[in-house]
PDB file of C-alpha atoms in Angstrom:
ATOM      1  CA  MET A   1      32.886 -39.219  35.299  1.00 54.00           C
ATOM      2  CA  SER A   2      32.471 -37.754  31.993  1.00 58.00           C
ATOM      3  CA  LEU A   3      30.393 -34.793  30.882  1.00 64.00           C
ATOM      4  CA  ARG A   4      27.711 -34.931  28.126  1.00 66.00           C
ATOM      5  CA  TYR A   5      26.937 -32.103  25.867  1.00 56.00           C
ATOM      6  CA  GLU A   6      23.832 -31.903  24.016  1.00 57.00           C
ATOM      7  CA  LEU A   7      23.795 -29.875  20.742  1.00 53.00           C
ATOM      8  CA  SER A   8      21.076 -27.437  20.654  1.00 57.00           C
ATOM      9  CA  GLU A   9      18.866 -27.064  17.567  1.00 57.00           C
ATOM     10  CA  PRO A  10      20.282 -24.512  15.082  1.00 66.00           C
ATOM     11  CA  ILE A  11      18.346 -21.260  14.866  1.00 73.00           C
ATOM     12  CA  ALA A  12      16.283 -21.157  11.648  1.00 83.00           C
ATOM     13  CA  VAL A  13      17.130 -18.155   9.424  1.00 90.00           C
ATOM     14  CA  TYR A  14      14.445 -16.921   7.088  1.00 92.00           C
ATOM     15  CA  ARG A  15      14.678 -14.374   4.260  1.00 94.00           C
ATOM     16  CA  VAL A  16      11.699 -12.245   3.030  1.00 94.00           C
ATOM     17  CA  SER A  17      11.842  -9.626   0.188  1.00 94.00           C
ATOM     18  CA  TYR A  18       9.747  -6.403   0.427  1.00 92.00           C
ATOM     19  CA  LYS A  19       8.766  -3.282  -1.352  1.00 91.00           C
ATOM     20  CA  LEU A  20       7.543  -0.117   0.266  1.00 88.00           C
ATOM     21  CA  PHE A  21       5.895   2.951  -1.328  1.00 85.00           C
ATOM     22  CA  LEU A  22       6.583   6.055   0.561  1.00 80.00           C
ATOM     23  CA  PRO A  23       6.555   9.773  -0.114  1.00 76.00           C
ATOM     24  CA  ASP A  24       9.871  10.408   1.919  1.00 75.00           C
ATOM     25  CA  VAL A  25      12.114   7.354   1.616  1.00 76.00           C
ATOM     26  CA  LYS A  26      15.293   9.318   2.638  1.00 80.00           C
ATOM     27  CA  ALA A  27      13.816   9.805   6.112  1.00 81.00           C
ATOM     28  CA  LEU A  28      12.945   6.059   6.565  1.00 85.00           C
ATOM     29  CA  MET A  29      16.170   4.553   5.578  1.00 87.00           C
ATOM     30  CA  PRO A  30      18.311   5.516   8.819  1.00 91.00           C
ATOM     31  CA  ARG A  31      15.470   4.724  11.089  1.00 92.00           C
ATOM     32  CA  ALA A  32      14.822   1.226   9.370  1.00 92.00           C
ATOM     33  CA  ALA A  33      18.545   0.545   9.790  1.00 93.00           C
ATOM     34  CA  GLN A  34      18.438   1.410  13.464  1.00 95.00           C
ATOM     35  CA  LYS A  35      15.373  -0.812  14.032  1.00 95.00           C
ATOM     36  CA  ALA A  36      16.943  -3.713  12.095  1.00 94.00           C
ATOM     37  CA  ASN A  37      20.095  -3.527  14.342  1.00 94.00           C
ATOM     38  CA  GLU A  38      17.875  -3.431  17.351  1.00 95.00           C
ATOM     39  CA  LEU A  39      16.118  -6.476  16.344  1.00 95.00           C
ATOM     40  CA  ASN A  40      19.184  -8.293  14.930  1.00 93.00           C
ATOM     41  CA  VAL A  41      17.584  -8.498  11.290  1.00 95.00           C
ATOM     42  CA  ARG A  42      19.913  -8.357   8.512  1.00 94.00           C
ATOM     43  CA  GLY A  43      19.576  -7.532   4.870  1.00 94.00           C
ATOM     44  CA  TYR A  44      19.322  -4.409   2.752  1.00 92.00           C
ATOM     45  CA  MET A  45      17.038  -1.618   1.687  1.00 91.00           C
ATOM     46  CA  THR A  46      17.612   0.296  -1.646  1.00 89.00           C
ATOM     47  CA  TYR A  47      15.870   2.971  -3.709  1.00 83.00           C
ATOM     48  CA  THR A  48      13.797   1.705  -6.629  1.00 77.00           C
ATOM     49  CA  GLN A  49      13.996   3.535 -10.068  1.00 69.00           C
ATOM     50  CA  CYS A  50      10.722   5.337  -9.550  1.00 69.00           C
ATOM     51  CA  GLY A  51      12.199   7.299  -6.588  1.00 68.00           C
ATOM     52  CA  TYR A  52       9.218   6.991  -4.180  1.00 76.00           C
ATOM     53  CA  ALA A  53       9.735   3.419  -3.100  1.00 83.00           C
ATOM     54  CA  VAL A  54      12.334   1.236  -1.546  1.00 86.00           C
ATOM     55  CA  SER A  55      12.766  -2.585  -1.852  1.00 90.00           C
ATOM     56  CA  GLY A  56      15.123  -5.049  -0.418  1.00 92.00           C
ATOM     57  CA  GLU A  57      15.462  -8.223   1.734  1.00 94.00           C
ATOM     58  CA  LEU A  58      15.253  -9.014   5.327  1.00 94.00           C
ATOM     59  CA  GLU A  59      16.895 -12.024   7.072  1.00 95.00           C
ATOM     60  CA  GLY A  60      16.405 -13.311  10.551  1.00 93.00           C
ATOM     61  CA  THR A  61      14.358 -15.580  12.694  1.00 92.00           C
ATOM     62  CA  GLN A  62      10.556 -15.756  11.834  1.00 92.00           C
ATOM     63  CA  GLU A  63       9.677 -13.874  15.100  1.00 94.00           C
ATOM     64  CA  LYS A  64      12.218 -11.017  14.433  1.00 94.00           C
ATOM     65  CA  LEU A  65      11.100 -10.729  10.763  1.00 94.00           C
ATOM     66  CA  GLU A  66       7.414 -10.400  11.792  1.00 95.00           C
ATOM     67  CA  GLN A  67       8.512  -7.624  14.217  1.00 96.00           C
ATOM     68  CA  MET A  68      10.342  -5.749  11.636  1.00 95.00           C
ATOM     69  CA  MET A  69       7.531  -6.125   8.928  1.00 94.00           C
ATOM     70  CA  SER A  70       5.055  -4.823  11.517  1.00 95.00           C
ATOM     71  CA  TRP A  71       7.253  -1.850  12.177  1.00 95.00           C
ATOM     72  CA  LEU A  72       7.630  -1.105   8.395  1.00 92.00           C
ATOM     73  CA  GLN A  73       3.818  -1.271   8.195  1.00 91.00           C
ATOM     74  CA  GLN A  74       3.421   1.149  10.999  1.00 91.00           C
ATOM     75  CA  GLU A  75       5.916   3.597   9.213  1.00 87.00           C
ATOM     76  CA  THR A  76       3.678   3.670   6.118  1.00 85.00           C
ATOM     77  CA  PRO A  77       1.750   6.928   6.213  1.00 82.00           C
ATOM     78  CA  LYS A  78      -2.133   6.614   6.003  1.00 83.00           C
ATOM     79  CA  GLY A  79      -3.351   6.915   2.464  1.00 82.00           C
ATOM     80  CA  SER A  80      -0.152   5.348   1.099  1.00 81.00           C
ATOM     81  CA  GLU A  81      -0.008   2.143  -0.745  1.00 85.00           C
ATOM     82  CA  LEU A  82       0.484  -0.816   1.638  1.00 86.00           C
ATOM     83  CA  PRO A  83       3.919  -2.557   1.773  1.00 89.00           C
ATOM     84  CA  GLN A  84       4.451  -5.700  -0.233  1.00 92.00           C
ATOM     85  CA  PHE A  85       6.089  -8.690   1.348  1.00 93.00           C
ATOM     86  CA  GLY A  86       7.291 -11.892  -0.166  1.00 94.00           C
ATOM     87  CA  GLN A  87       7.011 -15.362   1.274  1.00 94.00           C
ATOM     88  CA  TYR A  88       9.418 -16.605   3.987  1.00 91.00           C
ATOM     89  CA  GLN A  89      12.242 -18.573   2.548  1.00 92.00           C
ATOM     90  CA  LEU A  90      14.206 -21.000   4.918  1.00 91.00           C
ATOM     91  CA  GLN A  91      17.998 -20.275   4.522  1.00 88.00           C
ATOM     92  CA  LEU A  92      20.658 -22.986   4.929  1.00 84.00           C
ATOM     93  CA  LYS A  93      22.930 -20.264   6.412  1.00 84.00           C
ATOM     94  CA  PRO A  94      22.840 -16.439   6.816  1.00 84.00           C
ATOM     95  CA  GLY A  95      23.515 -14.476   3.643  1.00 87.00           C
ATOM     96  CA  TYR A  96      24.044 -11.056   5.059  1.00 89.00           C
ATOM     97  CA  ASP A  97      26.393  -9.892   7.834  1.00 89.00           C
ATOM     98  CA  ASP A  98      24.361  -6.690   8.852  1.00 88.00           C
ATOM     99  CA  PHE A  99      21.641  -4.352   7.553  1.00 87.00           C
ATOM    100  CA  PHE A 100      22.611  -1.709   5.144  1.00 88.00           C
ATOM    101  CA  CYS A 101      21.006   0.949   2.738  1.00 84.00           C
ATOM    102  CA  CYS A 102      22.134   1.799  -0.502  1.00 81.00           C
TER     103      CYS A 102
END
């Protein structure tokens, strides 16, 4: 008797870019890194030159990216400019090992 193994479908990994406009970006960065680790989302967040915004990329499954983007929108204070998110881009392989801030 021989055993048959079926290969499961590979998990689709997507990447999306973003830009957030916030009055206090320093307070957001550690919380964003913690949330990304909870959701198993990878990528980065970095300060922009203007000093009141951050930008970066997120990478993960479409479901996890949607959860992370929703969380980032909830973190935007009322009256602030809404976050800007790019289009989903299907990746051939993951490009990041973790989520980091710089």
